[in-house]
PDB file of N, CA and C in Angstrom:
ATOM      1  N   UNK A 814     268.447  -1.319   8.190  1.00  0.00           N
ATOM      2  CA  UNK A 814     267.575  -1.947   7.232  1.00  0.00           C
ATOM      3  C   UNK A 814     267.942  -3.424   7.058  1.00  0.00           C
ATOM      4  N   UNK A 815     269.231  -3.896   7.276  1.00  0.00           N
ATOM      5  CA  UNK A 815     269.565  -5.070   7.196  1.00  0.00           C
ATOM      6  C   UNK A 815     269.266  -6.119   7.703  1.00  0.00           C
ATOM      7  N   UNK A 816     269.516  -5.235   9.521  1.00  0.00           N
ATOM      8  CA  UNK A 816     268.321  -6.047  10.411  1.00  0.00           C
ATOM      9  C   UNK A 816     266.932  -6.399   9.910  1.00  0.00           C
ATOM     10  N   UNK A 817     266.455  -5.208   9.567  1.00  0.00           N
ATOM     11  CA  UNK A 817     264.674  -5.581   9.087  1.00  0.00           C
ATOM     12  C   UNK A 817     264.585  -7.042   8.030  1.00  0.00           C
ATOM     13  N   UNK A 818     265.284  -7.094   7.405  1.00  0.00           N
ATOM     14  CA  UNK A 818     265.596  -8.004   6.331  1.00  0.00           C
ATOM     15  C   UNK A 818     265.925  -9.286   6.753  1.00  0.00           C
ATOM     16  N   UNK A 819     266.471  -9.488   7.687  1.00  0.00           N
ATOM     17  CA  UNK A 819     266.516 -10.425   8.403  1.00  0.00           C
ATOM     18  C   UNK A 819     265.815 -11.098   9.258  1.00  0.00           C
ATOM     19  N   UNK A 820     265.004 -10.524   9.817  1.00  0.00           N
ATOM     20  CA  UNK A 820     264.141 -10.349  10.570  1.00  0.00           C
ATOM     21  C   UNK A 820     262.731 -11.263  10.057  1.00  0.00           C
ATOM     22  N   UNK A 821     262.416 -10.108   8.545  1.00  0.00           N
ATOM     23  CA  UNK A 821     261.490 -10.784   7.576  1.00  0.00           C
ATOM     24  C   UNK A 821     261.567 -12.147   7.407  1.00  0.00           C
ATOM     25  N   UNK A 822     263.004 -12.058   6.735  1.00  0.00           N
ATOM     26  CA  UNK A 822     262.916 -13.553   6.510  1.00  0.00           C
ATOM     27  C   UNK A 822     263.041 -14.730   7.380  1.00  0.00           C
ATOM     28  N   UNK A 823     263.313 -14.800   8.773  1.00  0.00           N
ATOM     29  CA  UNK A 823     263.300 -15.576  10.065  1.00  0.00           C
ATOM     30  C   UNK A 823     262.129 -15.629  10.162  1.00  0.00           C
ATOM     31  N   UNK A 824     261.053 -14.913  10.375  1.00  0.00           N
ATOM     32  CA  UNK A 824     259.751 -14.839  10.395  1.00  0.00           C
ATOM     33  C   UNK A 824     258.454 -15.819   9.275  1.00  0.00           C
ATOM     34  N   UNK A 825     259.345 -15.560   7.567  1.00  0.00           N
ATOM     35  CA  UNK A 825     258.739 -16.061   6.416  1.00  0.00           C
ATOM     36  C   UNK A 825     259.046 -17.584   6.759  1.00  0.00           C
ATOM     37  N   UNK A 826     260.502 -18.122   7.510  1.00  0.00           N
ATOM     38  CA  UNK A 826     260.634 -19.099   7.439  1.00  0.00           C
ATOM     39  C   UNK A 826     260.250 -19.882   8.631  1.00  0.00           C
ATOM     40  N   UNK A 827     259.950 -19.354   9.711  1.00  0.00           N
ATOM     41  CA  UNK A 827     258.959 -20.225  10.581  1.00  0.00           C
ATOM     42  C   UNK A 827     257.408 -20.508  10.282  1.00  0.00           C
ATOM     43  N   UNK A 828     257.081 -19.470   9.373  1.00  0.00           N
ATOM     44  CA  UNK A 828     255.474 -19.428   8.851  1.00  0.00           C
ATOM     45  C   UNK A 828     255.715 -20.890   8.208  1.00  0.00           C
ATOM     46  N   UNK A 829     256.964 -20.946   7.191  1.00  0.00           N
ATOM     47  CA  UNK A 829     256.637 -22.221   6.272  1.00  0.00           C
ATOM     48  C   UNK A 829     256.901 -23.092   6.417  1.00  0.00           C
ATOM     49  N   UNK A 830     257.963 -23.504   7.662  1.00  0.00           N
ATOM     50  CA  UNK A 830     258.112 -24.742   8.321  1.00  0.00           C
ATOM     51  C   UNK A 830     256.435 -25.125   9.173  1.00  0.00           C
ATOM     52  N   UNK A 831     255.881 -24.290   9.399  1.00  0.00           N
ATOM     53  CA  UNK A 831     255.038 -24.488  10.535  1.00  0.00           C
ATOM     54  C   UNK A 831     253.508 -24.664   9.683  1.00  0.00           C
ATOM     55  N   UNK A 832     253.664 -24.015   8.370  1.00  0.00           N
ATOM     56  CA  UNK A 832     252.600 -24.865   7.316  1.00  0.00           C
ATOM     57  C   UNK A 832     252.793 -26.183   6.891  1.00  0.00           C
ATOM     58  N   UNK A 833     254.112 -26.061   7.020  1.00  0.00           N
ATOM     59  CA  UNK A 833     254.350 -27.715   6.242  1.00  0.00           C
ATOM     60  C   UNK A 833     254.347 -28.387   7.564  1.00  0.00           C
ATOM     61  N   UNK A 834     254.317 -28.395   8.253  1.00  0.00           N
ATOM     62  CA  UNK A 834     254.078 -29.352   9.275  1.00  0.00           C
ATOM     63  C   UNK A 834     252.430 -29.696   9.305  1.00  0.00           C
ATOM     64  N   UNK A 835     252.096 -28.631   9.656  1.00  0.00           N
ATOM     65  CA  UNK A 835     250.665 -29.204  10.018  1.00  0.00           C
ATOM     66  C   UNK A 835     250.007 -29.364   8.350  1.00  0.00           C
ATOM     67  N   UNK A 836     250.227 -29.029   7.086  1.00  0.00           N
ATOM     68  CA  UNK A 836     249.851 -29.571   6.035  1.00  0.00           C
ATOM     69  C   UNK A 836     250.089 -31.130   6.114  1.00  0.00           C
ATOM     70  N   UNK A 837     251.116 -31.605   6.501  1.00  0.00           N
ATOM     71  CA  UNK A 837     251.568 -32.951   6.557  1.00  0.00           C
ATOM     72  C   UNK A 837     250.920 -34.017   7.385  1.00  0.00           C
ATOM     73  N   UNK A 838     250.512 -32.901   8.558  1.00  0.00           N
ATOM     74  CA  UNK A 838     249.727 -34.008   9.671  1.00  0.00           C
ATOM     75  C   UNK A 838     248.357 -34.297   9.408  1.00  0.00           C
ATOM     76  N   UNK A 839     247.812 -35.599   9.262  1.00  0.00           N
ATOM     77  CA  UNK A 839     246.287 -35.703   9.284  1.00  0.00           C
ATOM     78  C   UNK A 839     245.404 -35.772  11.152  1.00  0.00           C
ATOM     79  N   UNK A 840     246.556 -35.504  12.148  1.00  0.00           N
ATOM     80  CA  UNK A 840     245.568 -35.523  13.089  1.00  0.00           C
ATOM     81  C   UNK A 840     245.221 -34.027  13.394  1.00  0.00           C
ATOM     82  N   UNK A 841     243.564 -34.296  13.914  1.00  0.00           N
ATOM     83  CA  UNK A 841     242.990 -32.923  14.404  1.00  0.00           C
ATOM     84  C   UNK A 841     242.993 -31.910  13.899  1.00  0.00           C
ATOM     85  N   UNK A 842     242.869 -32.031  12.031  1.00  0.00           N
ATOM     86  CA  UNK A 842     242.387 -30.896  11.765  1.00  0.00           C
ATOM     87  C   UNK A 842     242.073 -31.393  10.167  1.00  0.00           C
ATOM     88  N   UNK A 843     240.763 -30.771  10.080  1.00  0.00           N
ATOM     89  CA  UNK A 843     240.227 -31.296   8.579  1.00  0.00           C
ATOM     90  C   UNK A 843     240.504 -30.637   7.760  1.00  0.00           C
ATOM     91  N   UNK A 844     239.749 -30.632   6.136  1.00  0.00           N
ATOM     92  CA  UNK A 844     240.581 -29.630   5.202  1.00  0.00           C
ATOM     93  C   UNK A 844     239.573 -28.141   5.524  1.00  0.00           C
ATOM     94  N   UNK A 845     238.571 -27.879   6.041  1.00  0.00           N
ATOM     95  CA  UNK A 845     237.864 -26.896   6.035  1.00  0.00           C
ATOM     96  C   UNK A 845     238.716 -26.242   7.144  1.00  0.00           C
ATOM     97  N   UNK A 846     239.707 -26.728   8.152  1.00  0.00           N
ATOM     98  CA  UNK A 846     239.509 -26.342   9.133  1.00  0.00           C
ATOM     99  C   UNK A 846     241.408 -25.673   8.814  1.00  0.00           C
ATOM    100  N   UNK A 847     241.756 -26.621   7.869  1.00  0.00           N
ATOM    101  CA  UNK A 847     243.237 -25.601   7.430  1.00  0.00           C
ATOM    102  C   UNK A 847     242.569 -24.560   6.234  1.00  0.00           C
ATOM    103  N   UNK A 848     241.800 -24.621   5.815  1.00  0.00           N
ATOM    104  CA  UNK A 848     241.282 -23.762   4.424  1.00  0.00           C
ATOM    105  C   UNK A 848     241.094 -22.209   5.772  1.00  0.00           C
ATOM    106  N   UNK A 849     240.601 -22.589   6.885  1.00  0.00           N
ATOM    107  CA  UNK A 849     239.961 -21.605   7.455  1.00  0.00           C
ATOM    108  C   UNK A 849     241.554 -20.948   8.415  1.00  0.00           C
ATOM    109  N   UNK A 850     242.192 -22.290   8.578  1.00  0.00           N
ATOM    110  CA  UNK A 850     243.322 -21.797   9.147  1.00  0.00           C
ATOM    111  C   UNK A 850     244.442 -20.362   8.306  1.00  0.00           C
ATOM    112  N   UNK A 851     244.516 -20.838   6.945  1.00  0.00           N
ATOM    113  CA  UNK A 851     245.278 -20.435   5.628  1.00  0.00           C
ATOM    114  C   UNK A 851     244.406 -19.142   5.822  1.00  0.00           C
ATOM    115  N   UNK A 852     243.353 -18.806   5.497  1.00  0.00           N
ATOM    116  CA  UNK A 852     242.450 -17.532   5.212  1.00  0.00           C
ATOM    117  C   UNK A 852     242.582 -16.415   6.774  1.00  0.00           C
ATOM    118  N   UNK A 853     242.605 -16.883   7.893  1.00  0.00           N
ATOM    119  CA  UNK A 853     243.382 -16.464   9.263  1.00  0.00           C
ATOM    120  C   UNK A 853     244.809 -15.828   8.837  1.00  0.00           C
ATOM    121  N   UNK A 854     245.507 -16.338   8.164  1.00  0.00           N
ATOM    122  CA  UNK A 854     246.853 -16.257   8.433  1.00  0.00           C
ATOM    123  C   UNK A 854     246.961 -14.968   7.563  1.00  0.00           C
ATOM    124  N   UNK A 855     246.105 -15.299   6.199  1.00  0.00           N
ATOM    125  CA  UNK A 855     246.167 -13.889   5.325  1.00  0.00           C
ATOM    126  C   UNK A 855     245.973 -12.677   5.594  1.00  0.00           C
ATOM    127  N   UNK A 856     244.630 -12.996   6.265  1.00  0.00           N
ATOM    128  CA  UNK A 856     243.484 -11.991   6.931  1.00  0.00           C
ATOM    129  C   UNK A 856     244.926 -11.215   7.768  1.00  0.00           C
ATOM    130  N   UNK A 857     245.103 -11.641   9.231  1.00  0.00           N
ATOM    131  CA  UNK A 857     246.136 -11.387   9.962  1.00  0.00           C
ATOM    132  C   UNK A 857     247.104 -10.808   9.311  1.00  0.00           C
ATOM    133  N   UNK A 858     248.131 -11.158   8.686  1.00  0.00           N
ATOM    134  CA  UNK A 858     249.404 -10.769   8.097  1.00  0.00           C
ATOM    135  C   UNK A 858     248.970  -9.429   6.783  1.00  0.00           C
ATOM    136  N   UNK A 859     247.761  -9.784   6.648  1.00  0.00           N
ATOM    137  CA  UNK A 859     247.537  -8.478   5.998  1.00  0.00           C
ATOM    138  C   UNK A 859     247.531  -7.511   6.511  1.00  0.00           C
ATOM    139  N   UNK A 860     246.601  -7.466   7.845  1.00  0.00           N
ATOM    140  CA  UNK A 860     246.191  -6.370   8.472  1.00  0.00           C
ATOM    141  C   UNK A 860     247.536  -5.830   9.201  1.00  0.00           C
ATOM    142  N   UNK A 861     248.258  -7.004   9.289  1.00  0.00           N
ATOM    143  CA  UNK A 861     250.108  -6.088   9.873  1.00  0.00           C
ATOM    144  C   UNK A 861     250.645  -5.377   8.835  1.00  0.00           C
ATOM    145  N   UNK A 862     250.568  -5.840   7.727  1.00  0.00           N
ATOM    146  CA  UNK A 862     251.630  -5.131   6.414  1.00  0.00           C
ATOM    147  C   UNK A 862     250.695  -3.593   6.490  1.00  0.00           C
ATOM    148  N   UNK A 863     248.922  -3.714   6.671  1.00  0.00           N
ATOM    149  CA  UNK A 863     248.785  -2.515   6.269  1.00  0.00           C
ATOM    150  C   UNK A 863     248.693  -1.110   7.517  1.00  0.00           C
ATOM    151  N   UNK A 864     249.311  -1.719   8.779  1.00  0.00           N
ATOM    152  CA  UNK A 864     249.461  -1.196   9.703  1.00  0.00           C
ATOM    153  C   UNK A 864     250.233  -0.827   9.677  1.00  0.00           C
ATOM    154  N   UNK A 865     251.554  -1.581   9.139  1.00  0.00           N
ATOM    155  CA  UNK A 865     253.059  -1.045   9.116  1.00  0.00           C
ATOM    156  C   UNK A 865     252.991  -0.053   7.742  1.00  0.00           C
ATOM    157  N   UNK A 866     252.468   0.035   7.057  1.00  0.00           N
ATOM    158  CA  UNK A 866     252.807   0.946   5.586  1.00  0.00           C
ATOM    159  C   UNK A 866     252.240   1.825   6.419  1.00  0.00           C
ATOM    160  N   UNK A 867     250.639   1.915   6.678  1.00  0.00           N
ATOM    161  CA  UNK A 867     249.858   3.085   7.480  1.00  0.00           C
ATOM    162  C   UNK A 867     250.940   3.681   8.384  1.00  0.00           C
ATOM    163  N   UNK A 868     251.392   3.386   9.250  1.00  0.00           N
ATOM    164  CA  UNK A 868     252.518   4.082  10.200  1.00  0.00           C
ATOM    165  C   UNK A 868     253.439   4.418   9.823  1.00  0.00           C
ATOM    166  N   UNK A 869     254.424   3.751   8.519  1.00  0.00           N
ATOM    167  CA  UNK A 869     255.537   3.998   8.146  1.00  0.00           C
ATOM    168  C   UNK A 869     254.999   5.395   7.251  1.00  0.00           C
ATOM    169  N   UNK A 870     254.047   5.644   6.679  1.00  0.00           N
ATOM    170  CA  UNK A 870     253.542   7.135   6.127  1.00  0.00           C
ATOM    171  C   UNK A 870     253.215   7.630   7.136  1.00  0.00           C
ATOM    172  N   UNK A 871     252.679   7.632   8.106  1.00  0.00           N
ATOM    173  CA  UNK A 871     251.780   8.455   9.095  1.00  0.00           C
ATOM    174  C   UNK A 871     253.320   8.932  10.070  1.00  0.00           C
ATOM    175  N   UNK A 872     254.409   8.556   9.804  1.00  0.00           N
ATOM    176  CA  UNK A 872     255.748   8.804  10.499  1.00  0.00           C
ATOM    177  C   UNK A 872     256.361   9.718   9.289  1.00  0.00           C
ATOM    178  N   UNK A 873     256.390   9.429   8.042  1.00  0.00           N
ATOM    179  CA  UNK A 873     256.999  10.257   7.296  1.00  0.00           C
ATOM    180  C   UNK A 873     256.583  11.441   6.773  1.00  0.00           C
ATOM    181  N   UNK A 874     255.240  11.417   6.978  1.00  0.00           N
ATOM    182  CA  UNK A 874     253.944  12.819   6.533  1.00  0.00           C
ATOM    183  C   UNK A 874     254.745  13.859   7.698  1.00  0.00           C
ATOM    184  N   UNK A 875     254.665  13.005   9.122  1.00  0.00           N
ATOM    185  CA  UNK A 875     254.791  14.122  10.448  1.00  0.00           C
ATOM    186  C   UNK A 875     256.423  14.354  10.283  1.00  0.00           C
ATOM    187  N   UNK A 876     257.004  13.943  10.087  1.00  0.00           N
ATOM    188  CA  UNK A 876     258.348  14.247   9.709  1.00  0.00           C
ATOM    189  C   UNK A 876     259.058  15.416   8.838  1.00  0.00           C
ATOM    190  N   UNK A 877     258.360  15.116   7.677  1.00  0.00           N
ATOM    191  CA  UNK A 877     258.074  16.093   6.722  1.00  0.00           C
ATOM    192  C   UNK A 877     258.061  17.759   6.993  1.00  0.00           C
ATOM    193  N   UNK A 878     256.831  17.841   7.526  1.00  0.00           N
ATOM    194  CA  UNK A 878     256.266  18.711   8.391  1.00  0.00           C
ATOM    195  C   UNK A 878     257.261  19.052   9.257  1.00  0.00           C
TER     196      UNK A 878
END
């Protein structure tokens, strides 16, 4: 589990170096086009968290059993 934890957070912290970068830059990309970038990233990272809960039950239901 420790690993996992680590893991997370290596991950949280390239997301936010890599927002603040391109938040910072004004070339090649407008504000509609990070508004649309930001709403991607949610969209995405949502659909992993609810893949991983979905599996992490769909592993412990069959387990169970």
């Amino acid at each position: 589990m420790f690993f996992l934890e680590q893991l997370i957070e290596l991950v949280a912290r390239i997301w936010d170096a890599d927002t603040e970068i391109r938040d910072r830059s004004w070339f090649g990309e407008s504000g509609l086009e990070r508004e649309g970038r930001r709403f991607v990233a949610w969209l995405c990272g949502g659909t992993i968290i609810l893949l991983a809960v979905a599996g992490g039950v769909w592993w412990w239901w069959n387990r169970a059993q």
